[in-house]
Short mmCIF file of C-alpha atoms in Angstrom, two decimals:
data_model
loop_
_atom_site.label_atom_id
_atom_site.label_comp_id
_atom_site.label_asym_id
_atom_site.label_seq_id
_atom_site.Cartn_x
_atom_site.Cartn_y
_atom_site.Cartn_z
CA MET A 175 12.52 -11.08 -22.11
CA PRO A 176 14.04 -10.25 -18.71
CA ASP A 177 16.94 -12.28 -17.38
CA VAL A 178 15.37 -13.50 -14.12
CA ASP A 179 18.66 -14.85 -12.75
CA ALA A 180 20.39 -11.49 -13.30
CA LEU A 181 17.48 -9.64 -11.70
CA VAL A 182 17.52 -11.91 -8.64
CA ALA A 183 21.27 -11.42 -8.20
CA GLY A 184 21.01 -7.65 -8.68
CA VAL A 185 18.11 -7.28 -6.25
CA ARG A 186 19.84 -9.36 -3.57
CA GLU A 187 22.91 -7.14 -3.93
CA GLY A 188 20.70 -4.06 -3.55
CA ARG A 189 21.51 -2.60 -6.97
CA ARG A 190 18.98 0.14 -7.63
CA ALA A 191 18.72 -0.44 -11.38
CA GLN A 192 17.81 -4.09 -10.88
CA VAL A 193 15.41 -3.21 -8.05
CA ALA A 194 13.63 -0.79 -10.40
CA GLN A 195 13.50 -3.38 -13.19
CA ALA A 196 12.17 -6.05 -10.83
CA ILE A 197 9.38 -3.79 -9.53
CA THR A 198 8.46 -2.83 -13.10
CA LEU A 199 8.21 -6.53 -13.93
CA VAL A 200 5.96 -7.44 -10.99
CA GLU A 201 3.77 -4.37 -11.60
CA SER A 202 3.20 -5.33 -15.21
CA GLY A 203 -0.24 -6.64 -16.06
CA ALA A 204 0.90 -8.15 -19.36
CA PRO A 205 0.09 -11.89 -19.47
CA ARG A 206 3.40 -12.68 -21.20
CA ARG A 207 5.35 -11.21 -18.25
CA ARG A 208 3.41 -12.88 -15.44
CA ALA A 209 5.36 -16.13 -15.59
CA ASP A 210 8.65 -14.21 -15.27
CA ALA A 211 7.23 -12.18 -12.37
CA ARG A 212 6.16 -15.34 -10.54
CA ALA A 213 9.58 -16.94 -11.09
CA LEU A 214 11.30 -13.80 -9.81
CA LEU A 215 9.17 -13.57 -6.66
CA THR A 216 9.55 -17.27 -5.91
CA ARG A 217 13.32 -16.93 -6.03
CA LEU A 218 13.38 -13.73 -3.99
CA THR A 219 11.19 -15.07 -1.18
CA GLU A 220 12.96 -18.42 -0.75
CA GLY A 221 15.14 -17.08 2.07
CA GLU A 222 12.17 -15.48 3.83
CA ARG A 223 10.23 -18.77 3.87
CA ALA A 224 13.30 -20.51 5.26
CA GLY A 225 13.48 -17.96 8.07
CA VAL A 226 16.77 -16.49 6.87
CA HIS A 227 15.56 -12.89 6.90
CA SER A 228 13.76 -11.15 9.74
CA PRO A 229 10.60 -9.46 8.50
CA ALA A 230 10.89 -5.83 7.53
CA ILE A 231 8.68 -3.25 9.23
CA ARG A 232 5.75 -2.48 6.92
CA VAL A 233 3.87 0.75 7.61
CA GLY A 234 0.93 2.16 5.67
CA VAL A 235 0.54 5.95 5.71
CA SER A 236 -2.73 7.63 4.78
CA GLY A 237 -4.66 10.79 5.52
CA VAL A 238 -6.97 13.44 4.19
CA PRO A 239 -5.84 15.45 1.12
CA GLY A 240 -3.43 18.21 2.08
CA VAL A 241 -2.41 16.59 5.35
CA GLY A 242 1.22 16.42 4.26
CA LYS A 243 1.74 12.68 3.70
CA SER A 244 4.75 13.11 1.42
CA THR A 245 6.35 15.68 3.73
CA PHE A 246 5.81 13.37 6.69
CA ILE A 247 7.26 10.35 4.88
CA GLU A 248 10.31 12.33 3.83
CA ALA A 249 10.85 13.51 7.43
CA LEU A 250 10.35 10.01 8.85
CA GLY A 251 12.47 8.40 6.13
CA GLY A 252 15.35 10.78 6.80
CA LEU A 253 15.12 10.07 10.52
CA LEU A 254 15.27 6.33 9.87
CA THR A 255 18.14 6.38 7.37
CA ALA A 256 20.11 8.51 9.85
CA ALA A 257 19.55 5.67 12.34
CA CYS A 258 21.08 3.19 9.83
CA HIS A 259 17.80 1.81 8.49
CA ARG A 260 17.29 1.22 4.78
CA VAL A 261 13.92 2.65 3.80
CA GLY A 262 11.78 1.76 0.81
CA VAL A 263 8.81 3.97 -0.07
CA LEU A 264 5.93 2.90 -2.31
CA ALA A 265 3.72 5.86 -3.12
CA VAL A 266 0.49 4.46 -4.55
CA ASP A 267 -0.70 7.12 -7.00
CA PRO A 268 -4.01 7.28 -8.82
CA SER A 269 -3.40 6.20 -12.40
CA SER A 270 -3.67 8.36 -15.45
CA VAL A 271 -6.69 7.30 -17.46
CA ARG A 272 -4.71 7.94 -20.65
CA THR A 273 -1.36 6.29 -19.94
CA GLY A 274 -1.97 4.17 -16.84
CA GLY A 275 1.02 5.84 -15.20
CA SER A 276 1.35 7.68 -11.91
CA VAL A 277 0.03 11.23 -11.95
CA LEU A 278 0.99 12.71 -8.58
CA GLY A 279 4.76 12.43 -8.91
CA ASP A 280 5.55 11.67 -5.27
CA LYS A 281 9.21 11.16 -6.11
CA THR A 282 9.52 14.82 -7.05
CA ARG A 283 7.87 15.78 -3.74
CA MET A 284 10.40 13.72 -1.76
CA GLY A 285 13.49 15.10 -3.41
CA LYS A 286 15.79 14.84 -0.40
CA LEU A 287 14.75 11.28 0.48
CA SER A 288 14.95 10.20 -3.18
CA ALA A 289 18.59 11.28 -3.22
CA ASP A 290 19.40 9.41 0.01
CA PRO A 291 21.54 6.33 -0.82
CA ASN A 292 19.82 4.38 1.97
CA ALA A 293 16.32 5.08 0.64
CA TYR A 294 14.38 4.07 -2.44
CA VAL A 295 11.25 5.97 -3.48
CA ARG A 296 8.93 4.45 -6.05
CA PRO A 297 5.71 6.04 -7.31
CA SER A 298 3.42 3.15 -8.21
CA PRO A 299 0.31 3.58 -10.38
CA SER A 300 -2.80 2.01 -8.89
CA SER A 301 -3.85 0.83 -12.37
CA GLY A 302 -7.29 2.23 -11.69
CA THR A 303 -8.37 -0.70 -9.50
CA LEU A 304 -7.93 -1.76 -5.89
CA GLY A 305 -6.94 -5.18 -7.19
CA GLY A 306 -4.13 -3.48 -9.06
CA VAL A 307 -3.01 -1.85 -5.81
CA ALA A 308 -3.00 -5.15 -3.95
CA ARG A 309 -1.14 -7.16 -6.55
CA ALA A 310 1.46 -4.58 -7.55
CA THR A 311 2.15 -3.18 -4.08
CA VAL A 312 2.45 -6.48 -2.21
CA GLN A 313 4.86 -7.82 -4.81
CA ALA A 314 6.86 -4.57 -4.90
CA MET A 315 7.22 -4.82 -1.11
CA ALA A 316 8.66 -8.31 -1.53
CA VAL A 317 11.24 -6.96 -3.98
CA LEU A 318 12.28 -4.13 -1.64
CA GLU A 319 12.60 -6.47 1.34
CA ALA A 320 14.71 -8.91 -0.71
CA ALA A 321 16.95 -5.95 -1.60
CA GLY A 322 17.61 -5.34 2.09
CA TYR A 323 15.20 -2.50 2.87
CA ASP A 324 14.20 -3.16 6.47
CA VAL A 325 11.46 -0.48 6.62
CA VAL A 326 8.84 -0.21 3.88
CA LEU A 327 6.46 2.76 3.91
CA VAL A 328 3.36 2.59 1.71
CA GLU A 329 1.60 5.89 1.02
CA THR A 330 -2.00 5.61 -0.16
CA VAL A 331 -3.90 7.93 -2.47
CA GLY A 332 -6.02 8.79 0.56
CA VAL A 333 -9.40 8.18 -1.01
CA GLY A 334 -12.12 5.66 -0.26
CA GLN A 335 -11.44 1.96 -0.04
CA SER A 336 -7.71 2.22 -0.82
CA GLU A 337 -6.94 2.73 2.89
CA VAL A 338 -8.57 -0.60 3.75
CA THR A 339 -6.65 -2.28 0.95
CA VAL A 340 -3.30 -0.93 2.15
CA ALA A 341 -4.12 -1.62 5.82
CA GLY A 342 -4.53 -5.25 4.80
CA MET A 343 -0.95 -5.52 3.55
CA VAL A 344 1.07 -3.75 6.28
CA ASP A 345 1.94 -4.40 9.93
CA THR A 346 0.95 -0.94 11.18
CA PHE A 347 -1.49 1.50 9.61
CA LEU A 348 -0.70 5.13 10.40
CA PHE A 349 -3.39 7.74 9.79
CA LEU A 350 -2.45 11.42 9.51
CA ALA A 351 -5.03 14.05 10.46
CA LEU A 352 -5.19 17.83 10.40
CA ALA A 353 -6.16 20.30 13.10
CA ARG A 354 -9.08 22.39 11.89
CA THR A 355 -11.39 24.91 13.49
CA GLY A 356 -14.37 23.09 14.93
CA ASP A 357 -14.40 20.25 12.41
CA GLN A 358 -11.44 18.10 13.35
CA LEU A 359 -13.47 14.93 12.83
CA GLN A 360 -15.10 16.01 9.60
CA GLY A 361 -14.18 13.76 6.71
CA ILE A 362 -12.73 11.07 8.98
CA LYS A 363 -14.98 8.04 8.63
CA LYS A 364 -15.64 5.69 11.47
CA GLY A 365 -14.11 2.91 9.36
CA ILE A 366 -10.75 4.69 9.29
CA LEU A 367 -10.71 4.96 13.08
CA GLU A 368 -11.42 1.22 13.25
CA ILE A 369 -8.43 0.23 11.12
CA ALA A 370 -5.88 2.84 12.24
CA ASP A 371 -3.14 1.58 14.58
CA VAL A 372 -1.51 4.97 15.16
CA ILE A 373 -3.07 8.40 14.57
CA THR A 374 -1.03 11.58 14.25
CA VAL A 375 -2.19 15.17 13.93
CA ASN A 376 0.30 16.77 11.55
CA LYS A 377 1.26 20.44 11.10
CA ALA A 378 1.41 20.96 14.88
CA ASP A 379 3.66 24.00 14.67
CA GLY A 380 3.48 27.73 15.16
CA ASP A 381 -0.02 29.09 15.67
CA HIS A 382 -1.53 25.67 14.88
CA GLU A 383 0.07 23.76 17.75
CA ALA A 384 -2.74 24.44 20.23
CA ASP A 385 -5.35 23.45 17.62
CA ALA A 386 -3.43 20.24 17.02
CA ARG A 387 -3.57 19.32 20.71
CA VAL A 388 -7.34 19.94 20.73
CA ALA A 389 -7.75 17.79 17.63
CA ALA A 390 -5.72 15.01 19.24
CA ARG A 391 -7.95 15.05 22.33
CA GLU A 392 -11.09 14.88 20.19
CA LEU A 393 -9.72 12.01 18.15
CA ALA A 394 -8.75 10.13 21.29
CA GLY A 395 -12.30 10.55 22.55
CA ALA A 396 -13.75 9.31 19.27
CA LEU A 397 -11.51 6.25 19.38
CA ARG A 398 -12.89 5.23 22.76
CA LEU A 399 -16.33 5.01 21.14
CA VAL A 400 -15.32 2.72 18.27
CA ARG A 401 -12.70 0.48 19.91
CA GLY A 402 -13.60 -2.35 22.25
CA HIS A 403 -11.98 -3.00 25.61
CA GLY A 404 -8.92 -5.19 25.53
CA GLU A 405 -7.96 -4.17 21.98
CA TRP A 406 -4.87 -2.22 21.03
CA ALA A 407 -5.60 1.41 21.94
CA PRO A 408 -4.27 3.52 19.06
CA PRO A 409 -2.20 6.39 20.42
CA VAL A 410 -2.99 9.87 19.11
CA ALA A 411 0.16 11.93 18.66
CA THR A 412 0.98 15.36 17.28
CA CYS A 413 3.94 16.30 15.10
CA SER A 414 5.23 18.74 12.54
CA ALA A 415 6.60 16.99 9.49
CA LEU A 416 7.79 20.33 8.14
CA THR A 417 10.08 21.01 11.11
CA GLY A 418 10.62 17.36 12.12
CA THR A 419 9.25 18.03 15.61
CA ARG A 420 8.06 14.86 17.39
CA VAL A 421 8.31 12.71 14.25
CA ASP A 422 10.54 10.39 16.29
CA ASP A 423 7.70 10.05 18.84
CA VAL A 424 5.41 8.82 16.06
CA TRP A 425 7.97 6.17 15.11
CA GLN A 426 8.15 5.02 18.72
CA HIS A 427 4.37 4.49 18.63
CA VAL A 428 4.80 2.36 15.49
CA LEU A 429 7.41 0.25 17.27
CA ALA A 430 5.15 -0.04 20.32
CA HIS A 431 2.37 -1.39 18.13
CA ARG A 432 4.76 -3.92 16.62
CA GLU A 433 5.83 -4.99 20.11
CA HIS A 434 2.15 -5.32 21.06
CA LEU A 435 1.64 -7.73 18.16
CA GLY A 436 4.58 -9.84 19.28
CA THR A 437 6.34 -12.45 17.16
CA ASP A 438 3.36 -14.80 17.07
CA GLY A 439 0.84 -12.02 16.46
CA LEU A 440 2.90 -10.60 13.60
CA ALA A 441 3.32 -14.05 12.05
CA HIS A 442 -0.44 -14.66 12.30
CA LYS A 443 -1.22 -11.27 10.78
CA ARG A 444 1.20 -11.85 7.89
CA ALA A 445 -0.28 -15.32 7.29
CA GLU A 446 -3.83 -13.94 7.18
CA GLN A 447 -2.67 -11.24 4.76
CA GLN A 448 -1.07 -13.88 2.53
CA LEU A 449 -4.36 -15.80 2.44
CA ASP A 450 -6.28 -12.63 1.51
CA PHE A 451 -3.65 -11.87 -1.12
CA THR A 452 -4.02 -15.38 -2.54
CA TRP A 453 -7.70 -14.76 -3.23
CA ALA A 454 -6.90 -11.29 -4.60
CA LEU A 455 -4.52 -12.94 -7.08
CA VAL A 456 -7.16 -15.51 -8.01
CA ARG A 457 -9.72 -12.79 -8.69
CA ASP A 458 -7.17 -10.78 -10.65
CA GLU A 459 -6.23 -13.81 -12.77
CA LEU A 460 -9.86 -14.71 -13.43
CA ASP A 461 -10.51 -11.12 -14.50
CA GLN A 462 -7.60 -11.29 -16.95
CA ARG A 463 -8.75 -14.65 -18.33
CA LEU A 464 -12.27 -13.32 -18.77
CA LYS A 465 -11.01 -10.30 -20.71
CA HIS A 466 -8.83 -12.43 -23.00
CA SER A 467 -11.32 -15.24 -23.57
CA PRO A 468 -12.01 -15.78 -27.31
CA GLY A 469 -15.66 -16.55 -26.53
CA VAL A 470 -16.07 -13.34 -24.55
CA ARG A 471 -14.32 -11.28 -27.21
CA ALA A 472 -16.67 -12.69 -29.85
CA ILE A 473 -19.81 -11.32 -28.15
CA ARG A 474 -18.44 -8.45 -26.09
CA ASP A 475 -19.21 -5.65 -28.58
CA THR A 476 -22.72 -6.95 -29.23
CA VAL A 477 -23.48 -7.25 -25.52
CA ARG A 478 -22.09 -3.76 -24.88
CA ALA A 479 -24.24 -2.23 -27.62
CA ASP A 480 -27.37 -4.01 -26.37
CA VAL A 481 -26.80 -2.89 -22.76
CA LEU A 482 -26.16 0.73 -23.79
CA ALA A 483 -29.28 0.70 -25.96
CA GLY A 484 -31.36 -0.57 -23.05
CA ASP A 485 -32.27 -3.79 -24.89
CA LEU A 486 -30.43 -6.12 -22.51
CA PRO A 487 -30.58 -6.09 -18.68
CA ALA A 488 -27.23 -6.17 -16.90
CA THR A 489 -28.04 -9.50 -15.22
CA VAL A 490 -28.74 -11.19 -18.55
CA ALA A 491 -25.66 -9.59 -20.12
CA ALA A 492 -23.47 -10.91 -17.30
CA ASP A 493 -24.91 -14.42 -17.71
CA ARG A 494 -24.17 -14.35 -21.45
CA LEU A 495 -20.58 -13.23 -20.93
CA LEU A 496 -19.99 -15.92 -18.30
CA ALA A 497 -21.58 -18.57 -20.48
CA ALA A 498 -19.31 -17.54 -23.37
CA TYR A 499 -16.32 -17.83 -21.05
CA ASP A 500 -17.36 -21.28 -19.81
CA GLU A 501 -17.87 -22.54 -23.34
CA GLY A 502 -14.47 -21.26 -24.37
#
């Protein structure tokens, strides 16, 4: 059993070993460890509720595959640590179906930032579900902020609904795009343009710089079609994460968005996110209770066999499982 008092003290002192242990604890889905995780988080967030700590800057980073998310985060992280920030990175990886662990190995792709004493890089498995992303990542952010990391960058897997999930837990959602020949908007869904706060065309270097400027203009035009008047107008920037060119400009856009929110707007956004997270935790807990219900376990194999054989409709099967849970 973990020593919660020792973990709290170690996290507050910024000791990396205790930070790692605390994140492992809050990421765990084991029922026996949930009580310890709740006790840990309650202790760590006491100062935040009392207004002792100013909120860290939370930024979600996403983009199409191959856009260079890890390279960009390493470049931005190095820029920020050089400016005396402490940077925490949570790289939400797709989970291995065999082990449940992270499969992309973002820490190995951010070697320089991982070795920076003012940075902490943590690959986090998504546990195969968006609910797993929400629960584990939000609580890992709380641990990093309690450890004194004043900027937290969350990298998404860059597929499907995960962007929306991460956008709902950060202050600013940064979308990275690529300059392509004639299809700059291909693969970028309208929904992404609606949730992005800052858009950056990466790999704007060498022969690709002119293409990047064209892509930025096209994206800016697309944004005008999906954003209403009076809303925050997401800036469209260009940069080269590989060379570090204009990465500082991207950070200034992030700060401008934060200033646009203002103190009250940020507080309201965080409060709404906490409410959404509350319901995510409720759904996650109900899912766990359903899986571990003795009544459900007693009929689960029979129901599964009947559904696979085509003898039982899904609606009836669901009703039987819920009835078994209620009776238990």
